[in-house]
Amino acid sequence: MLHSGKVGFLNAPFSKGLLLSVVALNLIRAIIGKGKLEFSNNSFFLQSVFQYLFSGNLVFSSNVEVFLGCIIIYVFRLFERHWGTQRFAKFYLFSTYFSLCLQLFIKYLLGDPRPIISGPYGFIFVTEKHTIYFICLQFILQNIPNSLLASLSGGFSGVLYQYILSNIFKIDRMIQFPQFLIQFCKNVLLPLLGTNTSRNQNNNSGRRRNNSPNVNDNNINIATGGLQQQQALNMMRGNLMQQQQPFIQEQDDDGLSEENIRMLMQMGFTRDQCEMALRHANNDVHMATELLLSQ
């Protein structure tokens, strides 16, 4: 079963906003009825623009698809933790809209007048995790044969982005979001979503500072406490070094990178899980991530 790490959307604000948007739009669809938010050939111009740019990519055709889609989006928060929010957002935008354009192009070549199927199919079919393939299979069976084009387009978009554009051409590093958009998301959208990673990091660093020994206080105590306090402090330091030395030696013997361990722990896994995965992956953080996500 896929290991989900920490529950919730810690360090995954884009996934949280995406999931909330899917739920909200499908609730609105249930209230106003079908045909308003989905892709349609009978909509007027502004409505079609809204459908193809926003609502049509998030509204599903049935309640079963809404439930399964929310599960997949929740699982995808692990990718956002590993890649970072900006890279994950680029991945979503490319896979969604490239798949949409590809479906429209194929429909045009085949002369098929029917509208393409609504929903984030171009995004949810790009996963390469075998543990959630059965959910994607349910999507295909729900609207077959219309869902076949969406699934194939989404899979092709994911392969194109991950293995060609990102790994070979490094396009995800070349293209950056505008600074004003980043600031708007940090200052407006993150507080609305209740996700503030900088605040959490500041709280964690503050707790670490409170738990760490204060050198200035120790110096004052040594200066005012006399020889007995200094001897007691030296003894405590000696015991602490003896406790830390086996741990440091064990890390050196294993050859594990502390930076890789911290990176994996930020995804929500325990230190023991991260160390075990890195040992099996020969300290390769990408292979270790694959092992952890496939457990």
Tab-separated table of C-alpha atoms in Angstrom:
chain	number	residue	atom	x	y	z
A	1	MET	CA	0.000	0.000	0.000
A	2	LEU	CA	1.224	3.521	-0.764
A	3	HIS	CA	2.769	5.071	2.322
A	4	SER	CA	1.206	8.492	2.811
A	5	GLY	CA	3.688	9.866	5.334
A	6	LYS	CA	2.228	12.638	7.459
A	7	VAL	CA	-1.487	13.136	7.024
A	8	GLY	CA	-2.862	16.459	5.834
A	9	PHE	CA	-1.357	18.937	3.408
A	10	LEU	CA	1.839	19.871	5.215
A	11	ASN	CA	4.139	21.614	2.686
A	12	ALA	CA	1.584	20.929	-0.084
A	13	PRO	CA	-0.529	24.102	-0.492
A	14	PHE	CA	-1.093	23.671	-4.245
A	15	SER	CA	-2.550	20.177	-3.773
A	16	LYS	CA	-4.793	21.507	-1.018
A	17	GLY	CA	-6.065	24.355	-3.183
A	18	LEU	CA	-6.604	21.977	-6.103
A	19	LEU	CA	-8.601	19.546	-3.974
A	20	LEU	CA	-10.735	22.337	-2.482
A	21	SER	CA	-11.399	23.713	-5.985
A	22	VAL	CA	-12.516	20.298	-7.234
A	23	VAL	CA	-14.873	19.829	-4.290
A	24	ALA	CA	-16.298	23.360	-4.510
A	25	LEU	CA	-16.906	23.287	-8.272
A	26	ASN	CA	-18.561	19.865	-8.135
A	27	LEU	CA	-20.856	21.085	-5.351
A	28	ILE	CA	-21.783	24.090	-7.494
A	29	ARG	CA	-22.402	21.753	-10.427
A	30	ALA	CA	-24.748	19.664	-8.280
A	31	ILE	CA	-26.695	22.824	-7.369
A	32	ILE	CA	-26.949	24.590	-10.752
A	33	GLY	CA	-27.218	21.399	-12.807
A	34	LYS	CA	-25.246	19.799	-15.617
A	35	GLY	CA	-24.037	21.590	-18.707
A	36	LYS	CA	-22.912	24.831	-17.054
A	37	LEU	CA	-19.355	24.064	-15.959
A	38	GLU	CA	-18.416	21.082	-18.129
A	39	PHE	CA	-16.920	21.251	-21.618
A	40	SER	CA	-19.707	21.959	-24.076
A	41	ASN	CA	-20.135	22.856	-27.732
A	42	ASN	CA	-23.302	24.880	-27.064
A	43	SER	CA	-21.853	27.476	-24.681
A	44	PHE	CA	-21.393	31.124	-25.595
A	45	PHE	CA	-17.876	32.516	-25.990
A	46	LEU	CA	-17.114	33.743	-22.454
A	47	GLN	CA	-18.608	30.623	-20.912
A	48	SER	CA	-16.490	28.428	-23.198
A	49	VAL	CA	-13.357	30.355	-22.206
A	50	PHE	CA	-14.179	29.798	-18.521
A	51	GLN	CA	-14.845	26.111	-19.125
A	52	TYR	CA	-11.666	25.386	-21.076
A	53	LEU	CA	-9.381	27.486	-18.877
A	54	PHE	CA	-10.773	26.545	-15.470
A	55	SER	CA	-14.001	24.760	-14.609
A	56	GLY	CA	-13.981	22.058	-17.289
A	57	ASN	CA	-10.618	20.807	-16.045
A	58	LEU	CA	-11.895	20.342	-12.488
A	59	VAL	CA	-15.519	19.171	-12.788
A	60	PHE	CA	-16.192	15.435	-12.970
A	61	SER	CA	-19.096	13.658	-14.618
A	62	SER	CA	-20.288	11.619	-11.625
A	63	ASN	CA	-20.026	11.423	-7.842
A	64	VAL	CA	-17.916	8.270	-8.078
A	65	GLU	CA	-15.352	10.126	-10.171
A	66	VAL	CA	-15.321	13.003	-7.672
A	67	PHE	CA	-14.520	10.592	-4.849
A	68	LEU	CA	-11.792	8.751	-6.766
A	69	GLY	CA	-10.317	11.998	-8.102
A	70	CYS	CA	-10.057	13.479	-4.605
A	71	ILE	CA	-8.190	10.380	-3.437
A	72	ILE	CA	-5.641	10.697	-6.254
A	73	ILE	CA	-5.141	14.440	-5.676
A	74	TYR	CA	-4.615	13.754	-1.967
A	75	VAL	CA	-1.980	11.140	-2.820
A	76	PHE	CA	-0.287	13.559	-5.216
A	77	ARG	CA	0.538	15.894	-2.317
A	78	LEU	CA	3.543	13.617	-1.721
A	79	PHE	CA	4.943	14.604	-5.107
A	80	GLU	CA	4.533	18.272	-4.219
A	81	ARG	CA	6.466	17.740	-0.985
A	82	HIS	CA	9.262	16.065	-2.903
A	83	TRP	CA	9.404	18.400	-5.922
A	84	GLY	CA	8.433	21.677	-4.289
A	85	THR	CA	5.281	23.702	-4.870
A	86	GLN	CA	6.472	25.676	-7.897
A	87	ARG	CA	7.720	22.652	-9.822
A	88	PHE	CA	4.570	20.714	-8.962
A	89	ALA	CA	2.405	23.633	-10.171
A	90	LYS	CA	4.321	23.716	-13.490
A	91	PHE	CA	3.803	19.975	-13.812
A	92	TYR	CA	0.045	20.362	-13.250
A	93	LEU	CA	-0.356	23.268	-15.676
A	94	PHE	CA	1.598	21.600	-18.470
A	95	SER	CA	0.005	18.153	-18.140
A	96	THR	CA	-3.511	19.616	-17.898
A	97	TYR	CA	-3.469	22.091	-20.764
A	98	PHE	CA	-1.186	20.150	-23.093
A	99	SER	CA	-3.460	17.135	-22.693
A	100	LEU	CA	-6.472	19.381	-23.350
A	101	CYS	CA	-4.956	20.745	-26.572
A	102	LEU	CA	-3.958	17.243	-27.648
A	103	GLN	CA	-7.493	15.944	-27.155
A	104	LEU	CA	-8.990	18.841	-29.129
A	105	PHE	CA	-6.496	18.268	-31.943
A	106	ILE	CA	-7.267	14.538	-32.149
A	107	LYS	CA	-11.006	15.259	-32.058
A	108	TYR	CA	-10.540	17.681	-34.946
A	109	LEU	CA	-8.558	15.162	-37.000
A	110	LEU	CA	-11.172	12.449	-36.423
A	111	GLY	CA	-14.051	14.815	-37.153
A	112	ASP	CA	-15.712	13.918	-33.850
A	113	PRO	CA	-18.216	16.676	-32.925
A	114	ARG	CA	-18.739	15.487	-29.353
A	115	PRO	CA	-17.112	17.568	-26.590
A	116	ILE	CA	-14.184	16.113	-24.691
A	117	ILE	CA	-14.797	14.667	-21.265
A	118	SER	CA	-14.589	17.084	-18.312
A	119	GLY	CA	-12.329	16.617	-15.318
A	120	PRO	CA	-8.593	16.754	-14.484
A	121	TYR	CA	-7.892	13.610	-16.516
A	122	GLY	CA	-4.770	15.066	-18.080
A	123	PHE	CA	-3.333	15.409	-14.583
A	124	ILE	CA	-4.481	12.275	-12.763
A	125	PHE	CA	-3.338	9.874	-15.487
A	126	VAL	CA	0.304	10.978	-15.404
A	127	THR	CA	1.153	8.998	-12.270
A	128	GLU	CA	3.600	6.128	-12.501
A	129	LYS	CA	2.678	4.539	-9.153
A	130	HIS	CA	1.320	1.023	-9.538
A	131	THR	CA	-0.548	1.274	-6.241
A	132	ILE	CA	-3.081	3.759	-7.615
A	133	TYR	CA	-3.419	2.330	-11.104
A	134	PHE	CA	-6.623	0.612	-10.066
A	135	ILE	CA	-8.175	4.005	-9.288
A	136	CYS	CA	-7.230	5.299	-12.725
A	137	LEU	CA	-8.722	2.138	-14.210
A	138	GLN	CA	-12.012	2.999	-12.523
A	139	PHE	CA	-11.987	6.373	-14.277
A	140	ILE	CA	-11.523	4.711	-17.645
A	141	LEU	CA	-14.362	2.261	-17.011
A	142	GLN	CA	-16.735	4.988	-15.830
A	143	ASN	CA	-16.849	6.822	-19.172
A	144	ILE	CA	-15.409	4.391	-21.684
A	145	PRO	CA	-14.760	5.018	-24.588
A	146	ASN	CA	-14.671	8.824	-24.043
A	147	SER	CA	-12.208	8.481	-21.157
A	148	LEU	CA	-9.696	6.560	-23.287
A	149	LEU	CA	-8.627	9.668	-25.184
A	150	ALA	CA	-8.253	11.640	-21.960
A	151	SER	CA	-6.215	8.896	-20.282
A	152	LEU	CA	-3.880	8.432	-23.259
A	153	SER	CA	-3.385	12.185	-23.637
A	154	GLY	CA	-2.693	12.576	-19.933
A	155	GLY	CA	-0.208	9.724	-19.872
A	156	PHE	CA	1.614	11.107	-22.917
A	157	SER	CA	1.722	14.583	-21.351
A	158	GLY	CA	3.252	13.213	-18.156
A	159	VAL	CA	5.933	11.237	-19.979
A	160	LEU	CA	6.761	14.211	-22.194
A	161	TYR	CA	7.103	16.569	-19.232
A	162	GLN	CA	8.946	14.328	-16.768
A	163	TYR	CA	11.359	12.433	-18.995
A	164	ILE	CA	11.977	14.805	-21.909
A	165	LEU	CA	11.232	18.415	-21.039
A	166	SER	CA	12.386	18.211	-17.406
A	167	ASN	CA	15.185	15.639	-17.434
A	168	ILE	CA	16.716	16.459	-20.824
A	169	PHE	CA	15.882	20.075	-21.645
A	170	LYS	CA	15.475	21.247	-17.982
A	171	ILE	CA	12.550	23.394	-19.031
A	172	ASP	CA	11.097	23.369	-15.514
A	173	ARG	CA	14.173	25.304	-14.356
A	174	MET	CA	14.221	27.680	-17.308
A	175	ILE	CA	10.589	28.785	-16.947
A	176	GLN	CA	9.762	30.564	-13.697
A	177	PHE	CA	6.537	32.022	-12.369
A	178	PRO	CA	6.403	35.855	-12.249
A	179	GLN	CA	7.518	37.305	-8.935
A	180	PHE	CA	4.252	39.204	-8.418
A	181	LEU	CA	2.312	35.942	-8.778
A	182	ILE	CA	4.553	34.223	-6.210
A	183	GLN	CA	4.113	37.082	-3.751
A	184	PHE	CA	0.337	37.082	-4.303
A	185	CYS	CA	0.154	33.362	-3.553
A	186	LYS	CA	2.295	33.714	-0.431
A	187	ASN	CA	0.512	36.775	0.962
A	188	VAL	CA	-3.086	36.070	-0.104
A	189	LEU	CA	-3.767	32.473	-1.127
A	190	LEU	CA	-1.691	30.650	1.506
A	191	PRO	CA	-3.388	32.422	4.459
A	192	LEU	CA	-6.796	31.721	2.888
A	193	LEU	CA	-5.911	28.026	2.586
A	194	GLY	CA	-4.642	27.964	6.158
A	195	THR	CA	-1.209	26.860	4.958
A	196	ASN	CA	1.811	28.891	6.015
A	197	THR	CA	4.985	26.902	5.650
A	198	SER	CA	7.213	29.773	6.716
A	199	ARG	CA	5.316	30.123	9.957
A	200	ASN	CA	5.616	26.404	10.620
A	201	GLN	CA	9.312	26.519	9.869
A	202	ASN	CA	9.752	29.495	12.189
A	203	ASN	CA	7.871	27.675	14.943
A	204	ASN	CA	10.013	24.566	14.459
A	205	SER	CA	13.218	26.576	14.469
A	206	GLY	CA	12.024	28.417	17.557
A	207	ARG	CA	11.396	25.137	19.354
A	208	ARG	CA	14.840	23.910	18.337
A	209	ARG	CA	16.398	27.091	19.695
A	210	ASN	CA	14.507	26.711	22.951
A	211	ASN	CA	15.603	23.093	23.297
A	212	SER	CA	19.244	23.764	22.397
A	213	PRO	CA	21.715	24.808	25.096
A	214	ASN	CA	22.443	28.539	25.379
A	215	VAL	CA	26.187	29.172	25.299
A	216	ASN	CA	25.928	32.628	26.843
A	217	ASP	CA	23.918	31.336	29.789
A	218	ASN	CA	26.495	28.566	30.301
A	219	ASN	CA	29.325	31.090	30.302
A	220	ILE	CA	27.533	33.233	32.881
A	221	ASN	CA	26.887	30.231	35.094
A	222	ILE	CA	30.537	29.184	34.852
A	223	ALA	CA	31.753	32.649	35.735
A	224	THR	CA	29.436	32.999	38.733
A	225	GLY	CA	29.098	29.445	39.916
A	226	GLY	CA	32.725	28.650	40.664
A	227	LEU	CA	34.808	25.557	40.107
A	228	GLN	CA	32.157	23.007	41.095
A	229	GLN	CA	29.687	24.189	38.446
A	230	GLN	CA	32.455	24.225	35.853
A	231	GLN	CA	33.415	20.653	36.708
A	232	ALA	CA	29.762	19.571	36.533
A	233	LEU	CA	29.372	21.263	33.179
A	234	ASN	CA	32.515	19.592	31.820
A	235	MET	CA	31.218	16.235	33.000
A	236	MET	CA	27.897	16.825	31.246
A	237	ARG	CA	29.709	17.770	28.045
A	238	GLY	CA	31.856	14.661	28.272
A	239	ASN	CA	28.793	12.437	28.680
A	240	LEU	CA	27.111	14.172	25.771
A	241	MET	CA	30.125	13.596	23.517
A	242	GLN	CA	30.235	9.940	24.496
A	243	GLN	CA	26.563	9.589	23.582
A	244	GLN	CA	26.958	11.389	20.265
A	245	GLN	CA	30.179	9.673	19.184
A	246	PRO	CA	28.654	6.233	18.411
A	247	PHE	CA	25.857	7.913	16.455
A	248	ILE	CA	28.274	10.007	14.409
A	249	GLN	CA	30.481	6.986	13.777
A	250	GLU	CA	27.462	4.974	12.686
A	251	GLN	CA	26.494	7.632	10.180
A	252	ASP	CA	30.025	7.754	8.804
A	253	ASP	CA	30.179	3.984	8.465
A	254	ASP	CA	26.836	3.859	6.640
A	255	GLY	CA	27.825	6.701	4.360
A	256	LEU	CA	24.335	8.253	4.545
A	257	SER	CA	23.934	11.902	3.674
A	258	GLU	CA	22.329	13.928	6.425
A	259	GLU	CA	20.951	16.282	3.806
A	260	ASN	CA	19.218	13.398	2.026
A	261	ILE	CA	17.768	12.191	5.314
A	262	ARG	CA	16.356	15.632	6.091
A	263	MET	CA	14.913	15.898	2.588
A	264	LEU	CA	13.055	12.610	2.951
A	265	MET	CA	11.881	13.444	6.469
A	266	GLN	CA	10.300	16.647	5.132
A	267	MET	CA	8.000	14.428	3.080
A	268	GLY	CA	6.569	13.040	6.321
A	269	PHE	CA	8.548	9.848	6.829
A	270	THR	CA	10.341	8.887	10.037
A	271	ARG	CA	14.114	8.951	10.319
A	272	ASP	CA	14.323	5.164	10.570
A	273	GLN	CA	12.306	4.779	7.359
A	274	CYS	CA	14.501	7.317	5.567
A	275	GLU	CA	17.751	5.690	6.688
A	276	MET	CA	16.550	2.224	5.710
A	277	ALA	CA	15.430	3.432	2.276
A	278	LEU	CA	18.737	5.224	1.685
A	279	ARG	CA	20.693	2.093	2.637
A	280	HIS	CA	18.712	-0.005	0.144
A	281	ALA	CA	19.144	2.720	-2.502
A	282	ASN	CA	22.890	3.186	-1.901
A	283	ASN	CA	22.284	6.755	-0.678
A	284	ASP	CA	20.413	7.686	-3.892
A	285	VAL	CA	17.705	10.082	-2.696
A	286	HIS	CA	15.528	9.649	-5.812
A	287	MET	CA	15.554	5.863	-5.606
A	288	ALA	CA	14.936	6.069	-1.849
A	289	THR	CA	11.912	8.276	-2.510
A	290	GLU	CA	10.546	5.692	-4.920
A	291	LEU	CA	11.004	2.956	-2.307
A	292	LEU	CA	9.234	4.984	0.377
A	293	LEU	CA	6.304	5.948	-1.846
A	294	SER	CA	5.808	2.382	-3.063
A	295	GLN	CA	5.688	0.786	0.391
